[in-house]
PDB file of C-alpha atoms and ligand atoms in Angstrom:
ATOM      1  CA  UNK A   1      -7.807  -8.212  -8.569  1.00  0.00           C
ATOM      2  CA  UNK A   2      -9.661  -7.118  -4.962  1.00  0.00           C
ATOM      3  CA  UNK A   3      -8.513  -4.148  -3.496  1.00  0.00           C
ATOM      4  CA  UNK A   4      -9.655  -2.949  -0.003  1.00  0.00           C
ATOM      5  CA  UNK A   5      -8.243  -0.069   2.485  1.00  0.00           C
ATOM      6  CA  UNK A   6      -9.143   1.594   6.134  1.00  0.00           C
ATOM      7  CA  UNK A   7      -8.249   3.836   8.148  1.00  0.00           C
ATOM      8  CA  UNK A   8      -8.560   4.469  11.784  1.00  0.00           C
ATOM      9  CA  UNK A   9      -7.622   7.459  14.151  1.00  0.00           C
ATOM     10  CA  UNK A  10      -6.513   4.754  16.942  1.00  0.00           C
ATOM     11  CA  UNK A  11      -7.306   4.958  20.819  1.00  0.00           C
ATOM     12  CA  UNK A  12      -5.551   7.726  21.680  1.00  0.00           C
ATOM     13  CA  UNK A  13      -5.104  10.739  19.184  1.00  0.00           C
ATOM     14  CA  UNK A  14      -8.377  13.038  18.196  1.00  0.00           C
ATOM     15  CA  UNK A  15      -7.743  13.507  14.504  1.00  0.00           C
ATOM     16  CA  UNK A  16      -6.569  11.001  11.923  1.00  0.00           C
ATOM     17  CA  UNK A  17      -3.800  12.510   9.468  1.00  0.00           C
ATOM     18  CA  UNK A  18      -3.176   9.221   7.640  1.00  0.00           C
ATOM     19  CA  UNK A  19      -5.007   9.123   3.505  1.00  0.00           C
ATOM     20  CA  UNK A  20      -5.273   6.570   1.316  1.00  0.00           C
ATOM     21  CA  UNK A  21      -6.729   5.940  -1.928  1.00  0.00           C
ATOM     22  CA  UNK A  22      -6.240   4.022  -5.344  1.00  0.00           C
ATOM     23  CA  UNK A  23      -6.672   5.187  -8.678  1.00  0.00           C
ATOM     24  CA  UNK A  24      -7.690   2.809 -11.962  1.00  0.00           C
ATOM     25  CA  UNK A  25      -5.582   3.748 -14.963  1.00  0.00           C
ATOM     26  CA  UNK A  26      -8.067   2.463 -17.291  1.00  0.00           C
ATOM     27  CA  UNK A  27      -5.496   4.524 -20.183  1.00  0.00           C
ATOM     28  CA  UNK A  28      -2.601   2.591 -19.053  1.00  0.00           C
ATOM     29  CA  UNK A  29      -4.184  -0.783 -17.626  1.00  0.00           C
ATOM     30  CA  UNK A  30      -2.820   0.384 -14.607  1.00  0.00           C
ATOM     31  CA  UNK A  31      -4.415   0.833 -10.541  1.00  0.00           C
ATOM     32  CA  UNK A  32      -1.965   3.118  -8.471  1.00  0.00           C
ATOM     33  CA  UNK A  33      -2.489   2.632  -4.669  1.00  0.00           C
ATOM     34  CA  UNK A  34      -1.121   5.250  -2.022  1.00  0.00           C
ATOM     35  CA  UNK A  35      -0.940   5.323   1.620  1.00  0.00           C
ATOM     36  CA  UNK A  36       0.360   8.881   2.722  1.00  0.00           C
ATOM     37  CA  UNK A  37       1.118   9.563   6.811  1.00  0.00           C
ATOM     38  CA  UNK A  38       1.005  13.488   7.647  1.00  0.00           C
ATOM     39  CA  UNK A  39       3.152  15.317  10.187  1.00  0.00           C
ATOM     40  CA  UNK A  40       2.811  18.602  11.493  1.00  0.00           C
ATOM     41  CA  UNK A  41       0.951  20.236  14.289  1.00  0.00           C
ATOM     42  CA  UNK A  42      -2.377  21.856  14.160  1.00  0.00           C
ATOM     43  CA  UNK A  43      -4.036  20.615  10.964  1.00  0.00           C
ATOM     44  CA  UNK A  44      -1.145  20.447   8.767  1.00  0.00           C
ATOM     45  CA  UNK A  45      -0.394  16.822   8.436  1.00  0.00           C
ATOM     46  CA  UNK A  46      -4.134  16.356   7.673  1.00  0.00           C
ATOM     47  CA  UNK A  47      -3.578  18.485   4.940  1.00  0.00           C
ATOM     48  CA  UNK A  48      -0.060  16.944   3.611  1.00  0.00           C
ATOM     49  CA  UNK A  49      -1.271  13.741   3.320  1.00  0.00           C
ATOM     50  CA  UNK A  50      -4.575  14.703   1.520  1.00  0.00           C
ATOM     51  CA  UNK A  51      -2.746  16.678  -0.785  1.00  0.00           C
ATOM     52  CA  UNK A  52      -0.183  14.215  -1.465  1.00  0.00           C
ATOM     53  CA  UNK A  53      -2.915  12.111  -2.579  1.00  0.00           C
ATOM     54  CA  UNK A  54      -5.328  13.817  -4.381  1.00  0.00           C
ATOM     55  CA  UNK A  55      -1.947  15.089  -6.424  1.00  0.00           C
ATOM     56  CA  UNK A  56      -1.045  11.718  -7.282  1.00  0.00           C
ATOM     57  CA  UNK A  57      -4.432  10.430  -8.520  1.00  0.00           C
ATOM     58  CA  UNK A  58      -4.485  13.494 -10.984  1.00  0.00           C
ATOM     59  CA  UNK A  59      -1.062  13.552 -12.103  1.00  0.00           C
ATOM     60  CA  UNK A  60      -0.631   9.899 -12.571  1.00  0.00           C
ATOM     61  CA  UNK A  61      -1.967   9.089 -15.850  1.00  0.00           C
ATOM     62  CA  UNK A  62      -0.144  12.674 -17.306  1.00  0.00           C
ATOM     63  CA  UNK A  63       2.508  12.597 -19.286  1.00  0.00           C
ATOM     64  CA  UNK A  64       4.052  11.038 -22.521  1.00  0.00           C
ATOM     65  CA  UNK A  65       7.200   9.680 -20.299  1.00  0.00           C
ATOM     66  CA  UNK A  66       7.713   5.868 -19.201  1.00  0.00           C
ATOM     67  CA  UNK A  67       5.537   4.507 -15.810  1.00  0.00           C
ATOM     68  CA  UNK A  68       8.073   5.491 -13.235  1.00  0.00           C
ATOM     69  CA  UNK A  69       9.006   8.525 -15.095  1.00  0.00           C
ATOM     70  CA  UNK A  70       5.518   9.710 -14.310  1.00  0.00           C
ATOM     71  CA  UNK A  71       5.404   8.195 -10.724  1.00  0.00           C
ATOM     72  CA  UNK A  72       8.196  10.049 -10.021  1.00  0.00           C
ATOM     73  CA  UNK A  73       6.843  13.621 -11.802  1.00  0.00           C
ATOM     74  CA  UNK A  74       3.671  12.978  -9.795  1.00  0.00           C
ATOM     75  CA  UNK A  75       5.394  12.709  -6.344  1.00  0.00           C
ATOM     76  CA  UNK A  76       7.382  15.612  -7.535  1.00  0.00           C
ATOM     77  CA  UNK A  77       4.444  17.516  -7.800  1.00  0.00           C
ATOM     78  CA  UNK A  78       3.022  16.476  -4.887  1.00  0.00           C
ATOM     79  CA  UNK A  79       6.058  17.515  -2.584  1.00  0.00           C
ATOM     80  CA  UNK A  80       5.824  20.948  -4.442  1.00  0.00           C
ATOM     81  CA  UNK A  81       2.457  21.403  -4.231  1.00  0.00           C
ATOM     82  CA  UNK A  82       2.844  21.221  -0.542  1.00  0.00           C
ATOM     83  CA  UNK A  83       5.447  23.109  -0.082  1.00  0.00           C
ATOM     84  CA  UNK A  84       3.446  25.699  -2.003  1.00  0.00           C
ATOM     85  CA  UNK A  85       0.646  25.211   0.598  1.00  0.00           C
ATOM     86  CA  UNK A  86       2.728  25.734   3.238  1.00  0.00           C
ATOM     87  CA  UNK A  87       4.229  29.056   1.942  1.00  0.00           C
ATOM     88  CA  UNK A  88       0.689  30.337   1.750  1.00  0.00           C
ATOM     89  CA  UNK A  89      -0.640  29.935   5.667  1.00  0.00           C
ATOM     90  CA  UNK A  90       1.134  30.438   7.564  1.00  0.00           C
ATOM     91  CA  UNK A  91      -0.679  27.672  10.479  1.00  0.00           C
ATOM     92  CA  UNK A  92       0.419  24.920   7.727  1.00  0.00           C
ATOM     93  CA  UNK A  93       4.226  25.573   8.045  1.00  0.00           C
ATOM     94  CA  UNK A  94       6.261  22.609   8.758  1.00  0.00           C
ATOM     95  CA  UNK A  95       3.740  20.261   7.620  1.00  0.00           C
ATOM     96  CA  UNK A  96       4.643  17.139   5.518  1.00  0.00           C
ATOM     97  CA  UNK A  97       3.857  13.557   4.614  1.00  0.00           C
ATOM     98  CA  UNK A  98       5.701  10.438   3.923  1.00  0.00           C
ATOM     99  CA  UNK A  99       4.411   8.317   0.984  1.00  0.00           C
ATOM    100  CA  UNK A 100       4.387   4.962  -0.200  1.00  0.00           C
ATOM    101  CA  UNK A 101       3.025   4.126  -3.719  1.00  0.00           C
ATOM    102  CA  UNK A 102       2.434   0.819  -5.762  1.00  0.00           C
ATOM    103  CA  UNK A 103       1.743   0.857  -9.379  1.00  0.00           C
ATOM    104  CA  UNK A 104       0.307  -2.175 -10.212  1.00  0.00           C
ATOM    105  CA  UNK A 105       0.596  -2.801 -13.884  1.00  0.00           C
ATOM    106  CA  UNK A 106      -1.267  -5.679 -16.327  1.00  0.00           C
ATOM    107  CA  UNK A 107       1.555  -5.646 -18.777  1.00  0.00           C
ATOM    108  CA  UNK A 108       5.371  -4.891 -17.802  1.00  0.00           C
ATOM    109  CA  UNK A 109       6.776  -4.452 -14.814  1.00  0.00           C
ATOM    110  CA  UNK A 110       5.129  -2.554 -11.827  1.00  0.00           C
ATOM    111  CA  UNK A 111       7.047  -0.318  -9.535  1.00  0.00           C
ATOM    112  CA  UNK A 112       6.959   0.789  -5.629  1.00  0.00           C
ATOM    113  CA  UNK A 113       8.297   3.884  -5.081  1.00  0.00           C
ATOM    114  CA  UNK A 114       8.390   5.344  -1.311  1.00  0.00           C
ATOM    115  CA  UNK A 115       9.673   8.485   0.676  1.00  0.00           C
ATOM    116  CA  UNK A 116       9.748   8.047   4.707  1.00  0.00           C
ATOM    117  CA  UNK A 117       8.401   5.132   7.215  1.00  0.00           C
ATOM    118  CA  UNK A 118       4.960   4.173   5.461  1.00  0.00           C
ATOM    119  CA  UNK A 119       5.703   0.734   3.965  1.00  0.00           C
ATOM    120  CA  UNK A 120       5.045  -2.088   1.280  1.00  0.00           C
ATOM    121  CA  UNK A 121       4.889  -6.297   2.069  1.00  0.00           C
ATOM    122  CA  UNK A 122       4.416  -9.011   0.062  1.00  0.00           C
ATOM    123  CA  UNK A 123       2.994 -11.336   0.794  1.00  0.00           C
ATOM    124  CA  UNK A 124       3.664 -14.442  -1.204  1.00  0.00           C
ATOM    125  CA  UNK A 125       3.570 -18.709  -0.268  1.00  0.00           C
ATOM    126  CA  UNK A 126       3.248 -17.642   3.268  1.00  0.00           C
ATOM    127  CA  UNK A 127       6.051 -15.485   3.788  1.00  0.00           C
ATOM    128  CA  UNK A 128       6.079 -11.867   3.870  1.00  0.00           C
ATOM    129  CA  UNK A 129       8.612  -9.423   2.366  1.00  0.00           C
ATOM    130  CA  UNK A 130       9.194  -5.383   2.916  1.00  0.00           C
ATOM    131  CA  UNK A 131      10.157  -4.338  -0.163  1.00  0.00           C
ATOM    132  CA  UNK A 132      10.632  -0.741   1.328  1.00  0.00           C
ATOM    133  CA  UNK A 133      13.019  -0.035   4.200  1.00  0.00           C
ATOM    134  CA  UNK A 134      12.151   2.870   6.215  1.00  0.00           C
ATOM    135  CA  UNK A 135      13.742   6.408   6.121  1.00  0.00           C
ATOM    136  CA  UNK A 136      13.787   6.911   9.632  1.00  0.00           C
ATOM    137  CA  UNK A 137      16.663   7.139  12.082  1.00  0.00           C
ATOM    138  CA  UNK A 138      16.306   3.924  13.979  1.00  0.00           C
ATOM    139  CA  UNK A 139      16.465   1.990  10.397  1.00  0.00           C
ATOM    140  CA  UNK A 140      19.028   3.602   9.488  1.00  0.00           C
ATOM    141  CA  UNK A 141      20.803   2.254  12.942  1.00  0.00           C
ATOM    142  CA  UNK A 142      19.793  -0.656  12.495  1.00  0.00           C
ATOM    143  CA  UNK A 143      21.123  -1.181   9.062  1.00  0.00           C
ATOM    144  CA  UNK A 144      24.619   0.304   9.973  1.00  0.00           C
ATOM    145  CA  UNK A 145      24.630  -2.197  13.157  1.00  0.00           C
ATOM    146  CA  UNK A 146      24.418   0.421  15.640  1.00  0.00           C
ATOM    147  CA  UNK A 147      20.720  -1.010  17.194  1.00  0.00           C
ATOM    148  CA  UNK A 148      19.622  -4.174  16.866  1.00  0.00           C
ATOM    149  CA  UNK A 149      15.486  -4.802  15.960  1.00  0.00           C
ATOM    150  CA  UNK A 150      14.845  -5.324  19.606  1.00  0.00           C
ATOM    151  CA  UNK A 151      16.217  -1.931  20.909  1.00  0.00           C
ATOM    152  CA  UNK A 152      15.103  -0.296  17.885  1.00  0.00           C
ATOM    153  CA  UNK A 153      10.882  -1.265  18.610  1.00  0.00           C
ATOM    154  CA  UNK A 154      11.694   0.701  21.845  1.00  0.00           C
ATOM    155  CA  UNK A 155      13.856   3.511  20.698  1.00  0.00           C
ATOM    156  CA  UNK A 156      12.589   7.085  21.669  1.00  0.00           C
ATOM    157  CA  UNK A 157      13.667   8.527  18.072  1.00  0.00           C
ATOM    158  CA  UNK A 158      11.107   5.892  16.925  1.00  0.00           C
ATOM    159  CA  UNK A 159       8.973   9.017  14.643  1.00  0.00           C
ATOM    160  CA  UNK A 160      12.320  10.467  13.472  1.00  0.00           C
ATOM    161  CA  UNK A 161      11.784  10.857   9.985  1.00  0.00           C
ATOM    162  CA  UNK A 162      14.524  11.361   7.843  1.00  0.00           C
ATOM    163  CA  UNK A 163      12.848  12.159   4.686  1.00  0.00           C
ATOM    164  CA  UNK A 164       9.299  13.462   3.921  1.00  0.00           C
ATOM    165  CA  UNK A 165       7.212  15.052   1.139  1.00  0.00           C
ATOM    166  CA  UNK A 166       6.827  19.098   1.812  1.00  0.00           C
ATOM    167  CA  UNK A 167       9.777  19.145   4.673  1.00  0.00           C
ATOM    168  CA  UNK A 168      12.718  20.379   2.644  1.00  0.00           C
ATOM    169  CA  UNK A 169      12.882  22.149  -0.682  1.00  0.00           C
ATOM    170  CA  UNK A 170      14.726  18.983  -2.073  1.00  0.00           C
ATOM    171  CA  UNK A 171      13.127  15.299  -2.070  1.00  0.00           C
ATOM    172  CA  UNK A 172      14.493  11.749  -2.311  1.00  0.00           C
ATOM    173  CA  UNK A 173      12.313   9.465  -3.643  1.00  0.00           C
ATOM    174  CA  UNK A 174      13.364   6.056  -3.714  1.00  0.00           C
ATOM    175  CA  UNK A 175      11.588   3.630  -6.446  1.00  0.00           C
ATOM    176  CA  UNK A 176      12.061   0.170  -7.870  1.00  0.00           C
ATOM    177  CA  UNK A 177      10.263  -2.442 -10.231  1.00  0.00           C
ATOM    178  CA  UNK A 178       8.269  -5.444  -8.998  1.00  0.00           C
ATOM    179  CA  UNK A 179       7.752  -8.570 -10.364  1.00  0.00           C
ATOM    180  CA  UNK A 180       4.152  -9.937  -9.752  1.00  0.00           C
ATOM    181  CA  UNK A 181       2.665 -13.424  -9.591  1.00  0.00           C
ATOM    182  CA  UNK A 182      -0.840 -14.265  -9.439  1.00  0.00           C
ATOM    183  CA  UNK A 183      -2.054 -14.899  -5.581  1.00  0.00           C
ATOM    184  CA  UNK A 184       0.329 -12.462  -4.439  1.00  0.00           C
ATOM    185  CA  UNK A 185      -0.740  -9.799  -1.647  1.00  0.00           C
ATOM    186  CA  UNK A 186       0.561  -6.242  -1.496  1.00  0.00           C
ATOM    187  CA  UNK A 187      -0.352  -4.284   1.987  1.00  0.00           C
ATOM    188  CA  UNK A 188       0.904  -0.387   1.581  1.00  0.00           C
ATOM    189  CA  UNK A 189       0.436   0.594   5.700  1.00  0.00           C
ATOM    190  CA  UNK A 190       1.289   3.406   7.952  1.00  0.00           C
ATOM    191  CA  UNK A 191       3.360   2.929  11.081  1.00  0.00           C
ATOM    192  CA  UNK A 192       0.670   2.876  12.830  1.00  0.00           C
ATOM    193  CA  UNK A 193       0.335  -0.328  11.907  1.00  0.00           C
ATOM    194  CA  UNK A 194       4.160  -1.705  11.568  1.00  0.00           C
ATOM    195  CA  UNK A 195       5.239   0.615  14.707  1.00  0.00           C
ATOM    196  CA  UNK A 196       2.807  -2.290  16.838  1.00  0.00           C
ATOM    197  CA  UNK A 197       2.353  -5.425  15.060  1.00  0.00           C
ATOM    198  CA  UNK A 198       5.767  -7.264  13.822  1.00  0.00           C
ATOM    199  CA  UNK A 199       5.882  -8.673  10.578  1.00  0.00           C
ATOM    200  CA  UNK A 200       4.895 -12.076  11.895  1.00  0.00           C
ATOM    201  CA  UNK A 201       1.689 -11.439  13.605  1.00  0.00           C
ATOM    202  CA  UNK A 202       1.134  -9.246  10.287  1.00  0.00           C
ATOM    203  CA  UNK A 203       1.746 -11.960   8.400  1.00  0.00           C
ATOM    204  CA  UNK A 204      -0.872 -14.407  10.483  1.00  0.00           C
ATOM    205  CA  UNK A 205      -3.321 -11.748   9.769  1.00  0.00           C
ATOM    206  CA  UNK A 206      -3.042 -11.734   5.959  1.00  0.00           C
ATOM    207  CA  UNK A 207      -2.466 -15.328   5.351  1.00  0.00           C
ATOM    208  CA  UNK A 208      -5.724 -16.456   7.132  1.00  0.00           C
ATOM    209  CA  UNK A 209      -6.570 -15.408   3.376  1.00  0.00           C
ATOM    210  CA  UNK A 210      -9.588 -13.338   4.382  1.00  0.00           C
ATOM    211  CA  UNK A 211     -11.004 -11.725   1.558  1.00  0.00           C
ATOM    212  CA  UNK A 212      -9.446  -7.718   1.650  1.00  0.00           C
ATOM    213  CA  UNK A 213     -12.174  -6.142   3.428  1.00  0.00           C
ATOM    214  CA  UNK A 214     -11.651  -8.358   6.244  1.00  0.00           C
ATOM    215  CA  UNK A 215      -8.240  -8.417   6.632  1.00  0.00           C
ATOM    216  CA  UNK A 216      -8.020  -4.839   6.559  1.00  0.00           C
ATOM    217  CA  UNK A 217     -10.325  -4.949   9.336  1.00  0.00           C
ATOM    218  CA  UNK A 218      -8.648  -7.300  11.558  1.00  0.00           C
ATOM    219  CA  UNK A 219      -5.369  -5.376  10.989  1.00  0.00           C
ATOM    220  CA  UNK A 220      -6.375  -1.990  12.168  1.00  0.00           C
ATOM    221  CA  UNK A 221      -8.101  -3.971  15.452  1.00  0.00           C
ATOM    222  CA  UNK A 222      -5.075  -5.639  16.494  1.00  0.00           C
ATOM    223  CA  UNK A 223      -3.413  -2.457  16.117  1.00  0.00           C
ATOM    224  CA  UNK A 224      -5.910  -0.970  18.340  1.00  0.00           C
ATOM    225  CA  UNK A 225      -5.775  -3.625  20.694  1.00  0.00           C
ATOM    226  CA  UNK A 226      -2.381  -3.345  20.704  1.00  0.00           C
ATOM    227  CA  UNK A 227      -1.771   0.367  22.203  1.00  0.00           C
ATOM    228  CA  UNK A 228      -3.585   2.181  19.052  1.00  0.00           C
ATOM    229  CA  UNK A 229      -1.111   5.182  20.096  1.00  0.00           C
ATOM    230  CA  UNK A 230      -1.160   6.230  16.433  1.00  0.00           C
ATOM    231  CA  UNK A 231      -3.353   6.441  12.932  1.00  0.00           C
ATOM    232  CA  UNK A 232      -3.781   3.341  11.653  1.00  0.00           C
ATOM    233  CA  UNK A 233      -4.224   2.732   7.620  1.00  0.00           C
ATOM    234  CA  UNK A 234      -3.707  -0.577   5.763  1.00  0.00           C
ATOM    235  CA  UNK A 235      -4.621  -0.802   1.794  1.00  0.00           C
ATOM    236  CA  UNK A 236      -4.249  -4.487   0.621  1.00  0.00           C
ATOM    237  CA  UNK A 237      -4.609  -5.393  -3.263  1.00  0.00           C
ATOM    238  CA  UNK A 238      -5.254  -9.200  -3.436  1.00  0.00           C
ATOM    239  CA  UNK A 239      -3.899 -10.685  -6.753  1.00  0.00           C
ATOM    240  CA  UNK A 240      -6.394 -13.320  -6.951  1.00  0.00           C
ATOM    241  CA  UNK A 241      -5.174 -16.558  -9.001  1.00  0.00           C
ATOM    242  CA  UNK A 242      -8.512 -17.098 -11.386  1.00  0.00           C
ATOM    243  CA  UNK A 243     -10.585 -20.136  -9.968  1.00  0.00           C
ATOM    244  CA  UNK A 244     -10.765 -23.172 -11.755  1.00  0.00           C
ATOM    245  CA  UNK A 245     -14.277 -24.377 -10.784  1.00  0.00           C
ATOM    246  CA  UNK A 246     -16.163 -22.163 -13.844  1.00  0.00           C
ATOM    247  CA  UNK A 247     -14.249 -23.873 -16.055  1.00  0.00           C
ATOM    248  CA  UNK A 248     -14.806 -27.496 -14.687  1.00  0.00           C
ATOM    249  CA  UNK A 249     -18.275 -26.691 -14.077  1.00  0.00           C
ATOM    250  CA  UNK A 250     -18.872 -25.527 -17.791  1.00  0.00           C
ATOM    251  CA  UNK A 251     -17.168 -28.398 -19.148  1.00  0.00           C
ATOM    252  CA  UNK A 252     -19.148 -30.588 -16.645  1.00  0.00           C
ATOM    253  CA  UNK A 253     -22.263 -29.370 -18.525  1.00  0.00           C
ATOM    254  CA  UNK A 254     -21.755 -29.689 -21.650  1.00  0.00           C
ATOM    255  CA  UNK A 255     -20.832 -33.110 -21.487  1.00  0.00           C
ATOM    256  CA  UNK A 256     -24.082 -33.404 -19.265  1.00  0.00           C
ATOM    257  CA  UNK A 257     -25.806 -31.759 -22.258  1.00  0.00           C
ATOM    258  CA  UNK A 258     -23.933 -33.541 -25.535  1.00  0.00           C
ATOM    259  CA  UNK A 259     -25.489 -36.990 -23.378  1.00  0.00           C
ATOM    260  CA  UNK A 260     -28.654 -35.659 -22.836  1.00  0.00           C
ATOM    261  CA  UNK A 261     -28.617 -34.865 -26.872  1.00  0.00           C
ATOM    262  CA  UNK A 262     -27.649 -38.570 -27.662  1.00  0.00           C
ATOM    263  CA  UNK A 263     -30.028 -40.131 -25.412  1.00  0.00           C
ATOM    264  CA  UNK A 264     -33.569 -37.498 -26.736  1.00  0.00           C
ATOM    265  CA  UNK A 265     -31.679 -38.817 -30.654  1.00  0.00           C
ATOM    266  CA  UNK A 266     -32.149 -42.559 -29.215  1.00  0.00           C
ATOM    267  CA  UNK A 267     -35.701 -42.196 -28.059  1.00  0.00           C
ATOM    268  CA  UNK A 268     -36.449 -40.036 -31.449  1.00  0.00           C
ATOM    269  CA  UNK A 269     -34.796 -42.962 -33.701  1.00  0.00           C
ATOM    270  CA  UNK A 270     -36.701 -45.802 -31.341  1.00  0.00           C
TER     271      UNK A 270
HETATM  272 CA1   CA B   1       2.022   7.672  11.909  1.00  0.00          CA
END
């Protein structure tokens, strides 16, 4: 598996309150990857987000209970931890971070598990999937009929968030379990990224089949050069099918080798 993330502040905001980071469960045979997208004046979505992370990667592995029992804790203790925070200084009130989380497992099922507009695709046979759907008030329009996509990419309620980590005392996380298959691509991305690409020029990006590094890189510059009015941050874990050519090419040896053998036996015997 190749994982690779970025992050950019954009064109036009001075400080980047996205974080991202993943976190081998060596323990469990398990990576978790996070993309976290602060809100809050001053510095306090900087500080959301980083604590949302940082939480996660030390809470994750805790715990006797099943893998999303202890996603779940860890967000838990995330959202409390920066409530906590907030209670404390008083510049940090208000602050908060959406979350979106992947835990990518070797054996069993995995599980996404995501509060707010930061989202998950798939990307799989040349199609891509959001397996989250945003908690935001224009998705929730659209769902109910009220806006259609179109309207929606221009709505001025577009950063209407309708549930966050650290905003209220109670949180809604919503999770679910993932089947993978090898050659799959997972991108966890902030709106940044969604709120100015659509899915289909997202999904000409990734299946180029880049390796990760890349197409992180070419994400977060068409972002840019589309408006880059917000933080940008893309993580993309490449499940890479296993090549075949090591195989061929040791079996292509030895069979050079077992003739070799024969012939130095003829010229021995002659
Ligand atoms: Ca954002």
């Amino acid at each position: 598996m190749r994982i690779a993330g970025a992050t950019d502040t954009g064109r036009i905001r001075t400080i980047n309150q996205d974080a991202f980071a993943f976190f081998e469960q060596g323990e469990h045979d398990e990576i978790l990857l996070a993309v976290a997208d602060g809100l809050g004046g001053h510095r306090g979505g900087e500080v959301a987000s980083r604590i949302a992370i940082d939480t996660l990667g030390e809470q994750i592995g805790k715990g006797a209970e099943d893998p999303p029992g202890r996603l779940m804790h860890a967000i838990e203790r995330a959202h409390e931890r920066i409530l906590g925070a907030a209670r404390m200084d008083r510049e940090l009130g208000g602050m908060g971070t959406t979350l979106v989380c992947l835990l990518l497992r070797r054996h069993g099922r995995s599980f996404v598990a995501h509060v707010g507009d930061s989202r998950l695709y798939r990307f799989r046979s040349g199609r891509i999937d959001p397996l989250t759907h945003d908690h935001s008030l224009v998705a929730m329009l659209v769902r109910e009929g009220l806006l259609s996509p179109e309207q929606a990419r221009k709505d001025p309620r577009q950063n209407q968030i309708l549930r966050a980590l650290g905003i209220r005392d109670e949180i809604q996380i919503e999770i679910s379990p993932l089947q993978l298959l090898p050659g799959d691509r997972y991108l966890l991305c902030s709106d940044g990224l969604h709120g100015l690409l659509e899915d289909d020029r997202i999904r000409r990006i990734v299946a180029a089949g880049d390796a990760p590094e890349r197409t992180v890189r070419e994400l977060i510059e068409a972002a840019n050069r589309a408006g880059g009015i917000d933080n940008v941050t893309c993580l993309l874990a490449d499940l890479t099918e296993p090549t075949p050519f090591p195989a061929l090419l040791r079996g292509g040896l030895a069979r050079i080798a077992g003739r070799l053998g024969t012939l130095l036996r003829r010229v021995g015997n002659a």
